[in-house]
Amino acid sequence: MIKTKLFKTFCVILVSGAICIIPVNVMEASRTPGIAESTSTVQNVDTGTVQKMKKKVTGNNTASVKKKQNGIIVDTSLSADDQQKLFKQYKEYEIENKDGVLYYNKKPVRCFADIYGVVSYNNNGGKTINSKSIYSYFNENGSVDVCIKREDIKTGEEWSFGKIINWSLSLEDVAFAMPEKVINKLLAESIKKGNYDDLEILTIYANEDSINSAANQIMAKGDYKMLEVFAWNITPSALGNIAVQLIEKEQYDVLTNIIVFLERRDLEKVAEILYSKKEYNVFSGISWALDKNTIDKYAKQFADKGEFEALYNTAWNVSTSTIGEIANQLVEKKQYDALQNIICFVDKKDVDNIARKFYEQGNFAEIGSIAWNISREVLEELAKSMTNNGQYDELMYIVPFLAK
C-alpha cells in the first residue's frame, strides 16, 4: 500500500552534513524464534536524538504462537523454566502470573511484551536499534497494557536475561509484538465503543481490511475528524470513496486534510465534483494536489466563466504558459480588475508584452496598475517614449516605480 510509506516507513539520517531519506525496510530486522515484527529507531550519536520508526505489518506479527487458551495468546520461544525466571523478575514491577494469567497491580493485563534492542552501527557515526520481544502476551479479558524494556545488546551478541531498565503502561510500546488478528480485534472494539485513543497505533499494525472497515464505520458514525488520524493507512480505493462521501456530507475541512493521500484518479474525480457543485473555495484549497494539466484546464474554465475569484485563488498553481495565456485573454476582453489580481503570477516577459500593448492602446492607467510587476528595462523604455512624446501627465503613472 503506497500511502503507508509516506510517514511511517521512511527515516531521515544526517550523513556528513547531508540529509538522507531511507526506507526503513532497507534496515532489515531479522526474525528470530519468539520475536515479533520489530520496530526501528535511528539515533544520531552526536546529538543523542532518537526517532522511532514502525514498519507496516503485512502478515501475522508474530513468529510463532506457542500457547492459546481461554482467550489468552502467549508468544515466546523460551522454555518453561526460563519463563519462570521472567515471572520472578516481573514481580518486582507488580506483575504476577497466576495460573497463566498476568496481572499488573491486581488488574488483568491485556497486552504485554518484554522487549530489548539490538544495536547496529553504521560507518557515519549513527546507530540503528531494532526492538525485539522475548515474551508477548494477550488476554482479551484484560484491561491494562504493560511493557518491560531491557538493556540493549549489540548485533551478534546472544541475549541472556538482560537487566530491566524501564517499564511503561503503554499500548504503543507493545503493539508491535501482538499478533495481527489481536490488533484487528482491538481496532474493531475501539471503533464499536467509539474509543479512539489508540486509533493511530492500532492502524499501524492492523491489516488493510480492518483499517478500511474502521474507516467506513467512522464515516457511518459521523466521526469524520477521526479519519485524519489514519488516512495515510487507508487503501487508495477505499479512501477515494470516502472522499466522495465527504463532499456529499460537506465535510470540506476533513477532505482538505486528507487530500494528500488520494491517488491521481481520485483527485481528478474530487476536482470534477467540486467544480460541478461550484464549491470553488474548496476547490482552490485542494488545487495544490492536482497535476498541472488538470489545474490548467480548470483555470481556463474559471476565466471563461468569469469566475475570477476562483481563478485568483488557484492561479499560484497554474502553469506559467497557461496563466500568461489567460492574462492576455483578460486584456483582450478588457477585464482589467481580474488581470490585476493574477498579474503577480504572470511571467515577466508576458507582463512586459502586456505593458507595451497598453502603451500602444494609450491605456496609461492600466500600465500604472501593473507597473510594480513590469521589468525595469521596459519601464525605462516606456518612460523614454512618454518623455519623447511629451506625455508628462501619463509618465506620472510609472514614475514612482522608477525611483531607486
One Martini backbone bead per residue (centre of mass of N, CA, C, O) as a GRO file, in nm:
protein
  404
    1MET     BB    1   0.089   0.041   0.028
    2ILE     BB    2   0.177   0.353  -0.049
    3LYS     BB    3   0.080   0.561   0.175
    4THR     BB    4   0.225   0.440   0.420
    5LYS     BB    5   0.519   0.543   0.342
    6LEU     BB    6   0.519   0.850   0.399
    7PHE     BB    7   0.559   0.831   0.738
    8LYS     BB    8   0.635   0.519   0.840
    9THR     BB    9   0.892   0.426   0.616
   10PHE     BB   10   1.076   0.676   0.692
   11CYS     BB   11   1.406   0.801   0.730
   12VAL     BB   12   1.631   1.037   0.886
   13ILE     BB   13   1.977   1.099   0.798
   14LEU     BB   14   2.279   1.229   0.908
   15VAL     BB   15   2.532   1.269   0.647
   16SER     BB   16   2.781   1.467   0.622
   17GLY     BB   17   2.550   1.711   0.610
   18ALA     BB   18   2.338   1.514   0.493
   19ILE     BB   19   2.015   1.425   0.385
   20CYS     BB   20   1.868   1.104   0.433
   21ILE     BB   21   1.624   0.900   0.269
   22ILE     BB   22   1.512   0.591   0.422
   23PRO     BB   23   1.395   0.298   0.407
   24VAL     BB   24   1.328   0.086   0.660
   25ASN     BB   25   1.343  -0.188   0.495
   26VAL     BB   26   1.654  -0.171   0.461
   27MET     BB   27   1.650  -0.213   0.776
   28GLU     BB   28   1.668  -0.507   0.871
   29ALA     BB   29   1.462  -0.730   1.073
   30SER     BB   30   1.529  -1.005   1.214
   31ARG     BB   31   1.415  -1.317   1.272
   32THR     BB   32   1.330  -1.483   1.573
   33PRO     BB   33   1.244  -1.679   1.799
   34GLY     BB   34   0.976  -1.507   1.947
   35ILE     BB   35   0.976  -1.270   1.740
   36ALA     BB   36   0.854  -0.985   1.652
   37GLU     BB   37   0.784  -0.727   1.493
   38SER     BB   38   0.990  -0.470   1.430
   39THR     BB   39   1.138  -0.191   1.541
   40SER     BB   40   1.281   0.133   1.470
   41THR     BB   41   1.578   0.319   1.550
   42VAL     BB   42   1.729   0.646   1.514
   43GLN     BB   43   2.063   0.743   1.603
   44ASN     BB   44   2.245   1.026   1.691
   45VAL     BB   45   2.541   1.047   1.844
   46ASP     BB   46   2.582   1.358   1.871
   47THR     BB   47   2.273   1.423   1.985
   48GLY     BB   48   2.087   1.167   2.089
   49THR     BB   49   1.866   1.125   1.898
   50VAL     BB   50   1.538   0.965   1.873
   51GLN     BB   51   1.367   0.763   1.620
   52LYS     BB   52   1.068   0.613   1.565
   53MET     BB   53   1.005   0.326   1.345
   54LYS     BB   54   0.729   0.178   1.187
   55LYS     BB   55   0.634  -0.114   1.045
   56LYS     BB   56   0.438  -0.239   0.818
   57VAL     BB   57   0.216  -0.496   0.847
   58THR     BB   58   0.150  -0.793   0.630
   59GLY     BB   59   0.130  -1.003   0.856
   60ASN     BB   60   0.199  -1.186   1.094
   61ASN     BB   61   0.360  -1.063   1.372
   62THR     BB   62   0.441  -1.349   1.456
   63ALA     BB   63   0.636  -1.625   1.454
   64SER     BB   64   0.497  -1.779   1.716
   65VAL     BB   65   0.239  -1.966   1.868
   66LYS     BB   66   0.246  -2.141   2.171
   67LYS     BB   67  -0.021  -2.016   2.314
   68LYS     BB   68  -0.387  -2.102   2.337
   69GLN     BB   69  -0.618  -1.986   2.591
   70ASN     BB   70  -0.883  -1.838   2.713
   71GLY     BB   71  -0.800  -1.573   2.535
   72ILE     BB   72  -0.490  -1.656   2.533
   73ILE     BB   73  -0.173  -1.522   2.413
   74VAL     BB   74   0.147  -1.676   2.361
   75ASP     BB   75   0.486  -1.550   2.278
   76THR     BB   76   0.755  -1.791   2.280
   77SER     BB   77   1.088  -1.965   2.309
   78LEU     BB   78   1.084  -2.027   2.593
   79SER     BB   79   1.114  -2.202   2.850
   80ALA     BB   80   0.960  -2.274   3.137
   81ASP     BB   81   1.199  -2.194   3.316
   82ASP     BB   82   1.253  -1.914   3.185
   83GLN     BB   83   0.975  -1.801   3.245
   84GLN     BB   84   1.005  -1.808   3.552
   85LYS     BB   85   1.228  -1.595   3.558
   86LEU     BB   86   1.056  -1.369   3.456
   87PHE     BB   87   0.833  -1.369   3.675
   88LYS     BB   88   1.024  -1.293   3.905
   89GLN     BB   89   1.098  -1.015   3.787
   90TYR     BB   90   0.806  -0.896   3.763
   91LYS     BB   91   0.735  -0.863   4.068
   92GLU     BB   92   0.892  -0.590   4.101
   93TYR     BB   93   0.639  -0.469   3.895
   94GLU     BB   94   0.354  -0.597   3.969
   95ILE     BB   95   0.389  -0.876   3.810
   96GLU     BB   96   0.166  -1.156   3.773
   97ASN     BB   97   0.136  -1.518   3.773
   98LYS     BB   98  -0.194  -1.677   3.748
   99ASP     BB   99  -0.252  -1.943   3.583
  100GLY     BB  100  -0.157  -1.773   3.307
  101VAL     BB  101  -0.227  -1.492   3.438
  102LEU     BB  102  -0.184  -1.157   3.407
  103TYR     BB  103  -0.084  -0.907   3.654
  104TYR     BB  104  -0.140  -0.557   3.736
  105ASN     BB  105  -0.207  -0.447   4.024
  106LYS     BB  106  -0.456  -0.667   4.009
  107LYS     BB  107  -0.475  -0.636   3.699
  108PRO     BB  108  -0.557  -0.740   3.402
  109VAL     BB  109  -0.381  -0.817   3.130
  110ARG     BB  110  -0.368  -0.755   2.790
  111CYS     BB  111  -0.088  -0.625   2.700
  112PHE     BB  112   0.241  -0.784   2.653
  113ALA     BB  113   0.604  -0.693   2.671
  114ASP     BB  114   0.940  -0.818   2.632
  115ILE     BB  115   1.211  -0.598   2.565
  116TYR     BB  116   1.475  -0.536   2.322
  117GLY     BB  117   1.785  -0.420   2.181
  118VAL     BB  118   1.949  -0.407   1.858
  119VAL     BB  119   2.269  -0.288   1.788
  120SER     BB  120   2.370  -0.083   1.509
  121TYR     BB  121   2.639   0.037   1.309
  122ASN     BB  122   2.767   0.289   1.122
  123ASN     BB  123   3.007   0.480   0.927
  124ASN     BB  124   2.864   0.778   1.047
  125GLY     BB  125   2.782   0.750   1.373
  126GLY     BB  126   2.536   0.575   1.370
  127LYS     BB  127   2.226   0.413   1.491
  128THR     BB  128   2.047   0.099   1.517
  129ILE     BB  129   1.729  -0.003   1.669
  130ASN     BB  130   1.603  -0.328   1.727
  131SER     BB  131   1.310  -0.438   1.842
  132LYS     BB  132   1.244  -0.712   2.077
  133SER     BB  133   1.062  -1.009   2.164
  134ILE     BB  134   1.053  -1.263   2.426
  135TYR     BB  135   0.758  -1.176   2.545
  136SER     BB  136   0.414  -1.234   2.473
  137TYR     BB  137   0.076  -1.100   2.556
  138PHE     BB  138  -0.283  -1.197   2.548
  139ASN     BB  139  -0.599  -1.061   2.688
  140GLU     BB  140  -0.931  -1.011   2.620
  141ASN     BB  141  -0.989  -0.951   2.950
  142GLY     BB  142  -0.819  -0.721   2.972
  143SER     BB  143  -0.703  -0.362   3.089
  144VAL     BB  144  -0.378  -0.363   3.068
  145ASP     BB  145  -0.073  -0.217   2.951
  146VAL     BB  146   0.259  -0.376   2.922
  147CYS     BB  147   0.616  -0.277   2.943
  148ILE     BB  148   0.934  -0.429   2.907
  149LYS     BB  149   1.269  -0.289   2.939
  150ARG     BB  150   1.579  -0.372   2.817
  151GLU     BB  151   1.883  -0.399   2.760
  152ASP     BB  152   2.100  -0.374   2.521
  153ILE     BB  153   2.239  -0.518   2.228
  154LYS     BB  154   2.462  -0.636   2.011
  155THR     BB  155   2.540  -0.737   1.724
  156GLY     BB  156   2.588  -1.095   1.786
  157GLU     BB  157   2.466  -1.111   2.046
  158GLU     BB  158   2.345  -1.287   2.319
  159TRP     BB  159   2.067  -1.333   2.486
  160SER     BB  160   2.063  -1.282   2.873
  161PHE     BB  161   1.879  -1.153   3.084
  162GLY     BB  162   1.854  -0.860   3.091
  163LYS     BB  163   1.830  -0.565   3.220
  164ILE     BB  164   1.596  -0.378   3.370
  165ILE     BB  165   1.523  -0.022   3.276
  166ASN     BB  166   1.207  -0.034   3.201
  167TRP     BB  167   0.858   0.086   3.217
  168SER     BB  168   0.514   0.056   3.084
  169LEU     BB  169   0.173   0.195   3.010
  170SER     BB  170   0.169   0.090   2.673
  171LEU     BB  171   0.057   0.016   2.362
  172GLU     BB  172   0.279   0.132   2.179
  173ASP     BB  173   0.514  -0.062   2.298
  174VAL     BB  174   0.344  -0.356   2.227
  175ALA     BB  175   0.200  -0.383   1.945
  176PHE     BB  176   0.428  -0.521   1.767
  177ALA     BB  177   0.388  -0.809   1.941
  178MET     BB  178   0.116  -0.850   1.819
  179PRO     BB  179  -0.106  -1.008   1.667
  180GLU     BB  180  -0.295  -0.915   1.409
  181LYS     BB  181  -0.570  -1.024   1.514
  182VAL     BB  182  -0.557  -0.857   1.770
  183ILE     BB  183  -0.550  -0.579   1.646
  184ASN     BB  184  -0.814  -0.606   1.490
  185LYS     BB  185  -0.989  -0.643   1.741
  186LEU     BB  186  -0.918  -0.379   1.887
  187LEU     BB  187  -1.018  -0.196   1.663
  188ALA     BB  188  -1.313  -0.286   1.653
  189GLU     BB  189  -1.373  -0.213   1.951
  190SER     BB  190  -1.300   0.083   1.936
  191ILE     BB  191  -1.516   0.162   1.728
  192LYS     BB  192  -1.769   0.054   1.872
  193LYS     BB  193  -1.707   0.245   2.138
  194GLY     BB  194  -1.564   0.522   2.052
  195ASN     BB  195  -1.248   0.456   2.107
  196TYR     BB  196  -0.964   0.666   1.984
  197ASP     BB  197  -0.687   0.668   2.138
  198ASP     BB  198  -0.552   0.402   1.959
  199LEU     BB  199  -0.588   0.437   1.649
  200GLU     BB  200  -0.304   0.488   1.530
  201ILE     BB  201  -0.162   0.237   1.638
  202LEU     BB  202  -0.353   0.015   1.522
  203THR     BB  203  -0.324   0.110   1.211
  204ILE     BB  204  -0.029   0.016   1.178
  205TYR     BB  205  -0.097  -0.318   1.239
  206ALA     BB  206  -0.327  -0.355   1.076
  207ASN     BB  207  -0.515  -0.454   0.835
  208GLU     BB  208  -0.677  -0.341   0.559
  209ASP     BB  209  -0.964  -0.439   0.620
  210SER     BB  210  -0.981  -0.315   0.905
  211ILE     BB  211  -0.925  -0.024   0.826
  212ASN     BB  212  -1.157   0.014   0.625
  213SER     BB  213  -1.380  -0.057   0.824
  214ALA     BB  214  -1.321   0.171   1.022
  215ALA     BB  215  -1.367   0.403   0.825
  216ASN     BB  216  -1.665   0.336   0.755
  217GLN     BB  217  -1.772   0.355   1.046
  218ILE     BB  218  -1.694   0.648   1.094
  219MET     BB  219  -1.870   0.759   0.875
  220ALA     BB  220  -2.142   0.646   0.988
  221LYS     BB  221  -2.103   0.810   1.268
  222GLY     BB  222  -1.965   1.107   1.203
  223ASP     BB  223  -1.635   1.088   1.272
  224TYR     BB  224  -1.453   1.246   1.057
  225LYS     BB  225  -1.193   1.355   1.201
  226MET     BB  226  -1.062   1.066   1.253
  227LEU     BB  227  -0.948   1.014   0.965
  228GLU     BB  228  -0.681   1.183   0.998
  229VAL     BB  229  -0.520   0.975   1.174
  230PHE     BB  230  -0.533   0.724   0.919
  231ALA     BB  231  -0.534   0.792   0.609
  232TRP     BB  232  -0.246   0.679   0.521
  233ASN     BB  233  -0.375   0.360   0.569
  234ILE     BB  234  -0.575   0.374   0.356
  235THR     BB  235  -0.688   0.265   0.090
  236PRO     BB  236  -0.726   0.419  -0.205
  237SER     BB  237  -1.013   0.322  -0.280
  238ALA     BB  238  -1.147   0.387  -0.006
  239LEU     BB  239  -1.062   0.687   0.005
  240GLY     BB  240  -1.209   0.778  -0.248
  241ASN     BB  241  -1.495   0.718  -0.140
  242ILE     BB  242  -1.475   0.901   0.107
  243ALA     BB  243  -1.435   1.169  -0.039
  244VAL     BB  244  -1.713   1.171  -0.172
  245GLN     BB  245  -1.873   1.164   0.096
  246LEU     BB  246  -1.763   1.431   0.209
  247ILE     BB  247  -1.895   1.604  -0.004
  248GLU     BB  248  -2.190   1.521   0.050
  249LYS     BB  249  -2.143   1.622   0.369
  250GLU     BB  250  -1.959   1.883   0.377
  251GLN     BB  251  -1.648   1.782   0.464
  252TYR     BB  252  -1.400   1.992   0.385
  253ASP     BB  253  -1.179   1.985   0.599
  254VAL     BB  254  -1.119   1.686   0.584
  255LEU     BB  255  -1.064   1.668   0.285
  256THR     BB  256  -0.816   1.860   0.287
  257ASN     BB  257  -0.647   1.676   0.498
  258ILE     BB  258  -0.657   1.403   0.291
  259ILE     BB  259  -0.567   1.472  -0.007
  260VAL     BB  260  -0.265   1.366  -0.010
  261PHE     BB  261  -0.370   1.043  -0.025
  262LEU     BB  262  -0.463   1.066  -0.305
  263GLU     BB  263  -0.514   0.966  -0.609
  264ARG     BB  264  -0.535   1.088  -0.917
  265ARG     BB  265  -0.820   0.984  -0.996
  266ASP     BB  266  -0.952   1.096  -0.732
  267LEU     BB  267  -0.875   1.389  -0.766
  268GLU     BB  268  -1.029   1.433  -1.031
  269LYS     BB  269  -1.306   1.364  -0.914
  270VAL     BB  270  -1.315   1.578  -0.695
  271ALA     BB  271  -1.280   1.822  -0.882
  272GLU     BB  272  -1.532   1.773  -1.054
  273ILE     BB  273  -1.741   1.791  -0.826
  274LEU     BB  274  -1.669   2.073  -0.716
  275TYR     BB  275  -1.717   2.222  -0.981
  276SER     BB  276  -2.017   2.135  -1.026
  277LYS     BB  277  -2.092   2.268  -0.728
  278LYS     BB  278  -1.932   2.542  -0.689
  279GLU     BB  279  -1.674   2.473  -0.491
  280TYR     BB  280  -1.423   2.688  -0.513
  281ASN     BB  281  -1.287   2.709  -0.237
  282VAL     BB  282  -1.227   2.411  -0.210
  283PHE     BB  283  -1.075   2.377  -0.470
  284SER     BB  284  -0.839   2.567  -0.397
  285GLY     BB  285  -0.751   2.390  -0.144
  286ILE     BB  286  -0.674   2.131  -0.358
  287SER     BB  287  -0.497   2.233  -0.605
  288TRP     BB  288  -0.202   2.146  -0.518
  289ALA     BB  289  -0.269   1.826  -0.584
  290LEU     BB  290  -0.278   1.885  -0.872
  291ASP     BB  291  -0.213   1.863  -1.180
  292LYS     BB  292  -0.136   2.079  -1.429
  293ASN     BB  293  -0.346   1.996  -1.640
  294THR     BB  294  -0.591   2.019  -1.453
  295ILE     BB  295  -0.559   2.313  -1.347
  296ASP     BB  296  -0.552   2.448  -1.626
  297LYS     BB  297  -0.834   2.371  -1.716
  298TYR     BB  298  -0.987   2.520  -1.483
  299ALA     BB  299  -0.872   2.802  -1.523
  300LYS     BB  300  -0.999   2.849  -1.802
  301GLN     BB  301  -1.290   2.814  -1.702
  302PHE     BB  302  -1.293   3.046  -1.506
  303ALA     BB  303  -1.236   3.266  -1.715
  304ASP     BB  304  -1.478   3.208  -1.908
  305LYS     BB  305  -1.697   3.242  -1.656
  306GLY     BB  306  -1.594   3.472  -1.450
  307GLU     BB  307  -1.422   3.321  -1.211
  308PHE     BB  308  -1.196   3.517  -1.057
  309GLU     BB  309  -1.159   3.418  -0.769
  310ALA     BB  310  -1.087   3.128  -0.842
  311LEU     BB  311  -0.849   3.202  -1.018
  312TYR     BB  312  -0.681   3.342  -0.799
  313ASN     BB  313  -0.677   3.090  -0.592
  314THR     BB  314  -0.521   2.905  -0.834
  315ALA     BB  315  -0.280   3.054  -0.986
  316TRP     BB  316  -0.024   2.938  -0.825
  317ASN     BB  317  -0.073   2.644  -0.989
  318VAL     BB  318  -0.034   2.752  -1.257
  319SER     BB  319   0.101   2.763  -1.539
  320THR     BB  320   0.282   2.992  -1.710
  321SER     BB  321   0.150   2.963  -1.989
  322THR     BB  322  -0.150   2.977  -1.895
  323ILE     BB  323  -0.146   3.247  -1.737
  324GLY     BB  324  -0.058   3.411  -1.985
  325GLU     BB  325  -0.300   3.347  -2.164
  326ILE     BB  326  -0.514   3.461  -1.971
  327ALA     BB  327  -0.408   3.750  -1.953
  328ASN     BB  328  -0.451   3.817  -2.256
  329GLN     BB  329  -0.757   3.771  -2.252
  330LEU     BB  330  -0.822   3.997  -2.046
  331VAL     BB  331  -0.724   4.224  -2.226
  332GLU     BB  332  -0.917   4.177  -2.464
  333LYS     BB  333  -1.177   4.197  -2.251
  334LYS     BB  334  -1.122   4.423  -2.033
  335GLN     BB  335  -1.031   4.257  -1.752
  336TYR     BB  336  -0.852   4.431  -1.530
  337ASP     BB  337  -0.909   4.333  -1.243
  338ALA     BB  338  -0.833   4.038  -1.296
  339LEU     BB  339  -0.546   4.098  -1.387
  340GLN     BB  340  -0.438   4.221  -1.123
  341ASN     BB  341  -0.480   3.956  -0.947
  342ILE     BB  342  -0.266   3.774  -1.146
  343ILE     BB  343   0.007   3.927  -1.219
  344CYS     BB  344   0.203   3.787  -1.006
  345PHE     BB  345   0.190   3.503  -1.191
  346VAL     BB  346   0.323   3.642  -1.423
  347ASP     BB  347   0.541   3.660  -1.650
  348LYS     BB  348   0.751   3.911  -1.736
  349LYS     BB  349   0.722   3.894  -2.044
  350ASP     BB  350   0.412   3.915  -2.043
  351VAL     BB  351   0.394   4.182  -1.894
  352ASP     BB  352   0.557   4.352  -2.096
  353ASN     BB  353   0.366   4.303  -2.337
  354ILE     BB  354   0.119   4.429  -2.204
  355ALA     BB  355   0.240   4.709  -2.162
  356ARG     BB  356   0.287   4.769  -2.462
  357LYS     BB  357  -0.009   4.741  -2.542
  358PHE     BB  358  -0.115   4.972  -2.367
  359TYR     BB  359   0.053   5.191  -2.504
  360GLU     BB  360  -0.068   5.156  -2.789
  361GLN     BB  361  -0.366   5.221  -2.663
  362GLY     BB  362  -0.338   5.446  -2.431
  363ASN     BB  363  -0.333   5.273  -2.143
  364PHE     BB  364  -0.198   5.416  -1.870
  365ALA     BB  365  -0.353   5.320  -1.618
  366GLU     BB  366  -0.283   5.012  -1.662
  367ILE     BB  367   0.014   5.043  -1.636
  368GLY     BB  368   0.004   5.139  -1.341
  369SER     BB  369  -0.143   4.874  -1.224
  370ILE     BB  370   0.134   4.691  -1.330
  371ALA     BB  371   0.417   4.827  -1.271
  372TRP     BB  372   0.532   4.644  -1.030
  373ASN     BB  373   0.570   4.397  -1.271
  374ILE     BB  374   0.757   4.549  -1.439
  375SER     BB  375   1.029   4.584  -1.589
  376ARG     BB  376   1.277   4.811  -1.587
  377GLU     BB  377   1.338   4.816  -1.884
  378VAL     BB  378   1.043   4.883  -1.976
  379LEU     BB  379   0.996   5.131  -1.806
  380GLU     BB  380   1.220   5.296  -1.944
  381GLU     BB  381   1.106   5.273  -2.229
  382LEU     BB  382   0.834   5.414  -2.166
  383ALA     BB  383   0.946   5.676  -2.046
  384LYS     BB  384   1.095   5.768  -2.299
  385SER     BB  385   0.847   5.784  -2.487
  386MET     BB  386   0.686   5.987  -2.317
  387THR     BB  387   0.896   6.213  -2.324
  388ASN     BB  388   0.922   6.241  -2.634
  389ASN     BB  389   0.585   6.286  -2.642
  390GLY     BB  390   0.490   6.466  -2.392
  391GLN     BB  391   0.380   6.248  -2.157
  392TYR     BB  392   0.372   6.362  -1.845
  393ASP     BB  393   0.117   6.265  -1.709
  394GLU     BB  394   0.155   5.964  -1.783
  395LEU     BB  395   0.432   5.927  -1.643
  396MET     BB  396   0.320   5.926  -1.342
  397TYR     BB  397   0.241   5.617  -1.332
  398ILE     BB  398   0.573   5.522  -1.326
  399VAL     BB  399   0.770   5.687  -1.151
  400PRO     BB  400   0.764   5.538  -0.869
  401PHE     BB  401   0.905   5.273  -1.019
  402LEU     BB  402   1.192   5.426  -1.087
  403ALA     BB  403   1.280   5.446  -0.819
  404LYS     BB  404   1.567   5.365  -0.608
   0.00000   0.00000   0.00000
